XYZ file of C-alpha atoms in Angstrom:
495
model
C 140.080 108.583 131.699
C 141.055 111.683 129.739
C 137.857 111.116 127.509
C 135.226 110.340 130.648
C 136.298 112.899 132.429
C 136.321 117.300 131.893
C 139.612 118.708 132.190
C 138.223 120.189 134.977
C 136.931 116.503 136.725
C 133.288 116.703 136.600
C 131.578 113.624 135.260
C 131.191 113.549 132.035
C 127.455 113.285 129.397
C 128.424 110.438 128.496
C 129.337 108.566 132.161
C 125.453 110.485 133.448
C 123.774 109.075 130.481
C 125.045 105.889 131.074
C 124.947 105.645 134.598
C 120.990 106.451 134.347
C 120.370 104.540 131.230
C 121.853 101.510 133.356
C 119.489 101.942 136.167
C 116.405 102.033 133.888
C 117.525 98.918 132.319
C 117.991 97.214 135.576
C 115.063 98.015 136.479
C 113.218 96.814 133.714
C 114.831 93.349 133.093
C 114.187 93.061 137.146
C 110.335 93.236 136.200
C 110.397 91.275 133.142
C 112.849 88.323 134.977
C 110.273 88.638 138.091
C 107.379 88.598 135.643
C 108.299 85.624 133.659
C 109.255 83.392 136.550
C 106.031 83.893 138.091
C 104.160 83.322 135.336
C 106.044 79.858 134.784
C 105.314 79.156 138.229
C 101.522 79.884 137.758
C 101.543 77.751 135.220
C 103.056 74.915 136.287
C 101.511 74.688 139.247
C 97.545 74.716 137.488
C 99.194 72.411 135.191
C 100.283 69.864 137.725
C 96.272 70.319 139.368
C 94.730 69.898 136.164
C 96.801 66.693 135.455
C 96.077 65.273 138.789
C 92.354 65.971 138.639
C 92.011 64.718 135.039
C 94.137 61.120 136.103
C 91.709 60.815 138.802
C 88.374 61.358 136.804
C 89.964 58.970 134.376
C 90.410 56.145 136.844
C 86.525 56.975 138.202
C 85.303 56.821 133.995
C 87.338 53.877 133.411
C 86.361 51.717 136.306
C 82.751 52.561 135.854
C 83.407 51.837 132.149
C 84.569 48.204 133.038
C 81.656 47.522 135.842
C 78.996 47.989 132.667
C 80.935 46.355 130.155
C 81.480 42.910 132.906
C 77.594 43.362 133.488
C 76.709 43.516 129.902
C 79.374 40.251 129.299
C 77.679 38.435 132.108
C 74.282 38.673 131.231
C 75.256 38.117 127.420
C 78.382 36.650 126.483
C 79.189 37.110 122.856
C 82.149 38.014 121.284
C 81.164 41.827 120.316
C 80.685 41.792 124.608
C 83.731 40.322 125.379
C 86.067 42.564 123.115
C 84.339 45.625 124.497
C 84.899 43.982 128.410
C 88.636 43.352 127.385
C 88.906 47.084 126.204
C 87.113 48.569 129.463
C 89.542 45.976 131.599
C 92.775 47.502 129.675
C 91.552 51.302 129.962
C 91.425 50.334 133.764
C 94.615 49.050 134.014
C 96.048 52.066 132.146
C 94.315 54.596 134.238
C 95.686 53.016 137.386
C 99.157 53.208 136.374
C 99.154 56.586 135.619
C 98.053 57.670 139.232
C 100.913 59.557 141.080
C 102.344 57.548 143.949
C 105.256 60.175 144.958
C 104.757 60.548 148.561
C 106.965 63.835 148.691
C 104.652 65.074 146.138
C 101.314 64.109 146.922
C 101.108 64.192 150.722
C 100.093 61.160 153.303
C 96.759 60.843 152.598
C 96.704 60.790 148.766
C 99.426 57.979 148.543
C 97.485 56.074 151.338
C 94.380 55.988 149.536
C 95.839 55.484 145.991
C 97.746 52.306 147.501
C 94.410 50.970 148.741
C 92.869 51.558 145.313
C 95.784 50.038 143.816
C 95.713 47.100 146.087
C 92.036 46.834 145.881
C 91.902 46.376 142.139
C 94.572 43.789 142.652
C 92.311 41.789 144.356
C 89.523 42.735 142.730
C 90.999 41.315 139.359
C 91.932 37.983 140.581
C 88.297 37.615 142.281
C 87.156 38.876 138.869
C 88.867 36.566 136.800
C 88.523 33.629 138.864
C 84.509 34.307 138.805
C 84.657 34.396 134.677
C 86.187 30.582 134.900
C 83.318 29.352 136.614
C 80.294 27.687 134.605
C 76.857 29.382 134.712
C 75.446 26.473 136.002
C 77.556 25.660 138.847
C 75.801 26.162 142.557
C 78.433 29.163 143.370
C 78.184 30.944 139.932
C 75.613 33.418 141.768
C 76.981 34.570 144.860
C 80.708 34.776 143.230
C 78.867 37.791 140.811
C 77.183 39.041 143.468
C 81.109 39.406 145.477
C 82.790 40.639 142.148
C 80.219 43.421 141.722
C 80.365 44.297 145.163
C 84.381 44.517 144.767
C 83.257 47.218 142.065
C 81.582 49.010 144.184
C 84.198 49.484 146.646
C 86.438 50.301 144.025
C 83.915 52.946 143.057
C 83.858 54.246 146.545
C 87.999 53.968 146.447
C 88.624 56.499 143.632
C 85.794 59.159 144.480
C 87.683 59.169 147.956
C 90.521 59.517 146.520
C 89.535 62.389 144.048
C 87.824 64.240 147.003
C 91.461 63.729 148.381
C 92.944 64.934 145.459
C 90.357 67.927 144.932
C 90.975 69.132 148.976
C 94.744 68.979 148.168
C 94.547 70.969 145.247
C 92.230 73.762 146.762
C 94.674 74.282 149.378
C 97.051 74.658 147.170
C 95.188 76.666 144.777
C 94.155 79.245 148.142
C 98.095 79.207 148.683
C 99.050 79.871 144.518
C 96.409 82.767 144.109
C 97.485 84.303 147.601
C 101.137 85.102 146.202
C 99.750 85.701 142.976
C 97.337 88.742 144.091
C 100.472 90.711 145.406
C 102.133 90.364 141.705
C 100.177 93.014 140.395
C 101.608 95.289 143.233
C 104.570 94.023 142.574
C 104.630 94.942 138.976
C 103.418 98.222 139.401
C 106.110 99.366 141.774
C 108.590 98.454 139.322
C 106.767 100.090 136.600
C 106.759 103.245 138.980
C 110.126 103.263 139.733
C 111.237 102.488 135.721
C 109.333 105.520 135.028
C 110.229 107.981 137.956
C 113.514 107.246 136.408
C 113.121 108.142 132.998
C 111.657 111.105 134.044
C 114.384 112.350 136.085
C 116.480 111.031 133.257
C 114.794 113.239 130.893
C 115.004 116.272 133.090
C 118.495 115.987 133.796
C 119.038 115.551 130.013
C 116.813 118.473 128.632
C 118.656 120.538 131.852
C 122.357 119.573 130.453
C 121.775 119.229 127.220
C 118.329 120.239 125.680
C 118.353 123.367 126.666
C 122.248 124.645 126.235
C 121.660 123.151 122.247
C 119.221 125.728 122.165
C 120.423 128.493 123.084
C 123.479 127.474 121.125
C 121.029 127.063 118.202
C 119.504 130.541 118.816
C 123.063 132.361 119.232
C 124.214 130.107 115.798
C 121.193 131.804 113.938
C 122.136 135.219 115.435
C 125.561 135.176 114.000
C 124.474 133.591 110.932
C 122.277 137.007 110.146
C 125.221 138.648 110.869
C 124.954 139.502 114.535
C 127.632 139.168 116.309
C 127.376 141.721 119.426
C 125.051 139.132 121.470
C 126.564 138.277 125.140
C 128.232 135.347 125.671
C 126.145 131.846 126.503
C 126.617 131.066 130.470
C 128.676 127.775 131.205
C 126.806 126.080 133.525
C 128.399 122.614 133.828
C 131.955 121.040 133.161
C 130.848 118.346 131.055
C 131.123 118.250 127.021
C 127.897 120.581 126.404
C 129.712 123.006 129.175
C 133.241 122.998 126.820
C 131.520 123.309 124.129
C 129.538 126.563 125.121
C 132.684 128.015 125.996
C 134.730 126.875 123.228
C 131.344 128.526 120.611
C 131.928 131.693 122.931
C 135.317 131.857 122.144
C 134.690 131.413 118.142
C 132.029 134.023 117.970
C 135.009 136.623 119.534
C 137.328 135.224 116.998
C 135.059 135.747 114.634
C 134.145 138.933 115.020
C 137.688 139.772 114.905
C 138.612 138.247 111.706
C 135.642 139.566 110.338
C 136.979 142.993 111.165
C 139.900 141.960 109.303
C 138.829 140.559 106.706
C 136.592 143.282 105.916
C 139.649 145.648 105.864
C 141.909 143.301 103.882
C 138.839 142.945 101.492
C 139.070 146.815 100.760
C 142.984 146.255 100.159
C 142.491 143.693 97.784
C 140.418 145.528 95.446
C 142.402 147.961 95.259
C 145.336 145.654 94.789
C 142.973 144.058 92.418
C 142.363 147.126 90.585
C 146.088 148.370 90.087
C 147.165 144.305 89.448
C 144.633 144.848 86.080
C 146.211 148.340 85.118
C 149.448 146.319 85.450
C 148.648 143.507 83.393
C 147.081 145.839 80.673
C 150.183 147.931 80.820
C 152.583 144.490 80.386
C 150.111 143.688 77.556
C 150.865 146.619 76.002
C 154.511 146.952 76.195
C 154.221 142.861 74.799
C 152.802 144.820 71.788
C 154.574 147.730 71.123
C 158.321 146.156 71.257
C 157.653 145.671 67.254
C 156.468 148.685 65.582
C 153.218 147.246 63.560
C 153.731 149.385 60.501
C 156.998 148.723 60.333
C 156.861 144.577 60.418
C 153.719 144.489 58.134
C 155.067 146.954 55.508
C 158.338 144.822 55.492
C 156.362 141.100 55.088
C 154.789 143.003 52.492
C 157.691 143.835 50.652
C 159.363 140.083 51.000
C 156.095 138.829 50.074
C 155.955 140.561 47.051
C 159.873 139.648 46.193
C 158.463 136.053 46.424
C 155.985 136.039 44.013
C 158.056 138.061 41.351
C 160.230 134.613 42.211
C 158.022 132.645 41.297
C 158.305 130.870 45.218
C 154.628 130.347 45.720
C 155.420 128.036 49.069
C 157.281 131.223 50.533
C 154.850 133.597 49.890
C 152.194 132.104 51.663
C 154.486 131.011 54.592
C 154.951 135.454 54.343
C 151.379 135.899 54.338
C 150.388 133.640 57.231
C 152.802 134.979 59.457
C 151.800 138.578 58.766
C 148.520 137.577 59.321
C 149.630 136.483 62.214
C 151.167 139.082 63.624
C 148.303 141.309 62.710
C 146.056 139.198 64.558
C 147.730 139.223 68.072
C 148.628 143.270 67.524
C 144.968 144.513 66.174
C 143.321 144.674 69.378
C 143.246 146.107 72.695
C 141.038 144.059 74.685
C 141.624 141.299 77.130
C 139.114 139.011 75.843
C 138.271 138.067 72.437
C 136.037 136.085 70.734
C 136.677 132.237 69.860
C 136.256 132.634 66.130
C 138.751 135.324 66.552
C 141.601 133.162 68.800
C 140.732 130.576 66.414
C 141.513 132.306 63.297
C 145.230 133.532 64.702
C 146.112 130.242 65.827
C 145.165 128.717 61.985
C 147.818 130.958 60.516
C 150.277 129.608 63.620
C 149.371 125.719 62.938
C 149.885 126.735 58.807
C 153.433 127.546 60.223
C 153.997 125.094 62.642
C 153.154 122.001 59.382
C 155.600 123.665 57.221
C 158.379 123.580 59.447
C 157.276 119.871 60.645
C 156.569 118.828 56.717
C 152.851 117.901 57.674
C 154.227 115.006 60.128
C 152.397 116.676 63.061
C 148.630 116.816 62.940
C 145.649 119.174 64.181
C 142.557 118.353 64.718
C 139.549 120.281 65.677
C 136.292 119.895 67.631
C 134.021 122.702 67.862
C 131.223 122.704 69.692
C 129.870 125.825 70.288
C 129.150 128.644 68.501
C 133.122 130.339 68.362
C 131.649 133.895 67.654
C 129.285 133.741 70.755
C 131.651 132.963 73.644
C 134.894 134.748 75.190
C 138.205 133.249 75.768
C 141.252 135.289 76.791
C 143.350 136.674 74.152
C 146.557 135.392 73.081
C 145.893 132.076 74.819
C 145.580 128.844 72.684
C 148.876 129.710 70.767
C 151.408 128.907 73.601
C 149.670 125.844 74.581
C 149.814 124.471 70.876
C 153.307 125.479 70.800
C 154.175 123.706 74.495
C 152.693 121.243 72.495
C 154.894 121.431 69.220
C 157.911 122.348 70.632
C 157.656 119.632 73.953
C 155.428 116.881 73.483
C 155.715 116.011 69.597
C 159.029 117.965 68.418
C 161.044 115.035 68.930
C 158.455 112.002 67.803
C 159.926 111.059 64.653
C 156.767 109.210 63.707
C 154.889 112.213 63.857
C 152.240 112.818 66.084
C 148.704 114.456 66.508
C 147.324 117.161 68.364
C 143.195 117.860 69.435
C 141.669 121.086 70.043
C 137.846 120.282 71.454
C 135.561 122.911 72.975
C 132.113 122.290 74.371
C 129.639 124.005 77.024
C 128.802 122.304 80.590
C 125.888 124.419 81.879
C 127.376 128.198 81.573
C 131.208 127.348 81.595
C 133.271 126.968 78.299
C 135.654 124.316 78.451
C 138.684 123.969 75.923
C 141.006 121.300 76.042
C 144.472 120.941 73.903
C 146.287 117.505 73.795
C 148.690 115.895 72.257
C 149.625 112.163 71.985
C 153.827 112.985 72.696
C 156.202 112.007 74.743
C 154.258 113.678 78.065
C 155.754 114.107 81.771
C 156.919 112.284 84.324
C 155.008 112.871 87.541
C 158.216 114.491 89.273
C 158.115 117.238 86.020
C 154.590 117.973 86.353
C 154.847 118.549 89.767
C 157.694 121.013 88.798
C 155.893 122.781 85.870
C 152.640 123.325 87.911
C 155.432 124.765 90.723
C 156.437 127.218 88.229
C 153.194 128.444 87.098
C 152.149 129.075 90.728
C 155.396 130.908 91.313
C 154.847 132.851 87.950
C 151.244 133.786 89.039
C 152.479 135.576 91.974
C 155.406 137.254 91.030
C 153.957 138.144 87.211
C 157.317 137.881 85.444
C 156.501 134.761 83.031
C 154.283 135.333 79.538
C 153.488 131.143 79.153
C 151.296 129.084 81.322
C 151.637 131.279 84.027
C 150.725 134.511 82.511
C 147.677 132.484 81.192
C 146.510 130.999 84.420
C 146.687 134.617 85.799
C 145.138 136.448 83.544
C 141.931 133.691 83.707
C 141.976 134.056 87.226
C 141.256 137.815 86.750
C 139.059 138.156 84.504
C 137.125 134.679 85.210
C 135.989 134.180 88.851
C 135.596 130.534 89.389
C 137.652 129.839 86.112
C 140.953 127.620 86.220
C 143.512 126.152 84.197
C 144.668 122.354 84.517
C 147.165 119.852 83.331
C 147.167 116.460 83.090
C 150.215 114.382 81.649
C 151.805 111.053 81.730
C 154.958 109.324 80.739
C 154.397 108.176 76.633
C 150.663 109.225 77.175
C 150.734 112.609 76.035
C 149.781 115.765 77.997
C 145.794 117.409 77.816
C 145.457 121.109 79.152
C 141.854 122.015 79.922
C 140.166 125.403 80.081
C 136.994 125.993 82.236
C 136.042 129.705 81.520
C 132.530 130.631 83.071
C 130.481 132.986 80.387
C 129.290 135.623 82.208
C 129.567 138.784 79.461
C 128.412 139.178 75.881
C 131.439 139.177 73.350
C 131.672 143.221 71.659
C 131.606 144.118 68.585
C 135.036 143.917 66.708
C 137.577 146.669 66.431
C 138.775 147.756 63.679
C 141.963 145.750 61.941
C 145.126 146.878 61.143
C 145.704 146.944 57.020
């Protein structure tokens, strides 16, 4: 009830629709039923004249058939004349037993005169047959064909009565069949009328309920689609669905009008917000940088390095050398975004670190597909992946284990992908490190995965960060940085 009904009890669309729909169809199975039973009856009743007319023409052919074919035996009796009398005898026999002799059916006078024919041939044949046993030459031979032809004759006479009895029969009927049948027409065409009247107030009543409210919904969804929302409200006419739902879009177009309002004024905020949120981060960047004085740590790795060689401890001093190359590459620059080639070459010196200190049991493998020095990544941010992936995933496989750094272009977004084949997470600890990164992207306190994910959300609109890790199957971080700017031209190094 709650569905048929408006919450204000009108009828509902749906119960109108029906309710008309319902009358149409009545109406037209009515005249289709009414059609097809008269038509059945037409038929039937021409059938059942033409039957009786052809039986009784048949019994007229046949008898005439066997009057020639006795005269032709008579006057010559061989046995080509004989079969063809014996076949014209049989087709008479046949043709008389397929006569109707229902008296409910074919009235008093039919039945009376198809007894007498019966009857007649009866008698007929045994006058017949008892004439064919005589000998030509006996003194009654003459007359007795004279009396069997005559029976013919009155046989004859017999069946064309009885097809003019027949014929007036069926005339009357006929007369009484094509009366009824000229008011079918009329008949037919009322209903058609009335099928139609009702579609047409079936289609008025729809295009007045529902038509035309869709259109003016239509018109007002077009208006606020270019923006206009200061158009009056659509009248509610009706308490069905259409009616609801013209109130329910008037509603929405105030709501939306006011949360446009405010989202136009919390769309100023945030760009603000947005604007003092990248001072910040530049700022947090650049205390990150300065809590080592650069001079200081490279003129000290210098110095060690140098100690080294005079040692003779060739493995040390290049362990010194990547490390200040290391440093120098994360401290030489300013800019939030560097080049590929550029990340890559920092993170080489990092991986030369990392195999030392894992004697060359973890592996890294690259695949670069794209030109490194001719798309942008943010700076500092393959090295703490590769070490989640060090000091997490492979630190404690004994066997070893391997790591694969892929990049490749889908359309105009970079995508960069870091996995490792180690021990990998638990769904329950995924859940819990993705937690964390979401709570470090809005409070801005952690430097890892979070502070990564951030600072792509800033300066990549539409990029994202994602992680995907099971139990024993290793964990794969992907990268999907759209490449909208032109990488700069490198800044000087520090020496």
């Amino acid at each position: 009830m709650a569905r048929n009904k408006t919450a204000q009890g009108g009828i509902s669309l749906r119960r109108k629709v029906t309710a008309w729909l319902a009358a149409i169809l009545l109406v037209t199975m009515l005249s289709t039923g009414i059609a097809t039973m008269a038509g059945q009856w037409t038929v039937r009743s021409f059938d059942t004249l033409l039957a009786d007319n052809a039986v009784c023409y048949t019994v007229q052919n046949a008898l005439k058939d066997e009057a020639q074919a006795f005269a032709r035996y008579v006057r010559q009796p061989t046995s080509e004349t004989e079969q063809a009398y014996t076949a014209a005898c049989t087709a008479s026999e046949q043709s008389l037993a397929a006569l109707p002799l229902d008296y409910a059916r074919i009235g008093e006078e039919r039945y009376a005169r198809t007894w007498n024919l019966l009857q007649g041939y009866a008698g007929y044949r045994q006058e017949r047959d008892a004439f064919l046993q005589l000998s030509p030459s006996a003194d009654t031979y003459i007359g007795q064909m004279y009396h069997v032809m005559a029976l013919q004759d009155y046989l004859a006479e017999y069946a064309l009565r009885l097809t003019q009895a027949t014929l007036e029969q069926e005339n009357a009927l006929y007369s009484s069949t094509a009366a009824h049948i000229r008011h079918l027409p009329w008949l037919y065409l009322g209903l058609f009328l009335t099928a139609a009247a009702l579609m047409l107030l079936l289609i008025r009543v729809l295009s007045r309920a529902v038509v035309r409210p869709l259109l003016r919904l239509a018109q007002a969804s077009r208006s606020i689609a270019e923006g206009d929302l200061s158009s009056p409200d659509l009248p509610v006419k009706s308490n069905d669905e259409v009616g609801r739902l013209t109130g329910t879009f008037n509603q929405m177009k105030h709501a939306m009008a006011q949360q446009l309002t405010t989202q136009q004024a919390l769309h100023r905020e945030e760009v603000r917000n947005l604007a003092l949120e990248k001072d910040l981060e530049h700022t947090r960047l650049e205390v990150l940088k300065s809590q080592v004085n650069p001079h200081f740590l490279f003129n000290t790795l210098n110095m060690i390095s140098c100690m080294a060689r005079l040692e003779d401890a060739a493995t040390t001093d290049q362990m010194i050398v990547h490390l200040g190359s290391l440093f120098r590459h994360n401290l030489r620059t300013k800019r939030q975004q560097i080049t590929l080639e550029e990340e890559l070459d920092g993170l080489e010196d990092y991986i030369y670190l990392q195999q030392m200190r894992f004697d060359g049991r973890i592996t890294v493998e690259k695949s670069i597909r794209v030109q490194p020095a001719a798309v942008l990544v943010p700076s500092f941010m393959l090295q703490p992946v590769v070490e989640n992936a060090y000091s997490h995933g492979l630190k404690s496989c004994e066997e070893g284990g391997r790591i694969l750094l892929r990049a490749w272009m889908q359309g105009k977004v970079l995508v960069l992908t870091v996995a490792d084949n180690g021990k990998g997470m638990t769904p329950e600890e995924l859940d819990a490190v993705q937690t964390k990164i979401a709570q470090s992207e809005q409070t801005g306190r952690s430097i890892g995965l979070g502070n990564i994910s951030r600072r792509i959300g800033m300066l990549y609109p539409g990029g994202k960060m994602q992680i995907y890790s099971r139990a024993d199957c290793g964990t794969v971080v992907r990268f999907e940085l759209p490449q909208t700017q032109q990488p700069e031209e490198k800044e000087e190094t520090l020496s």
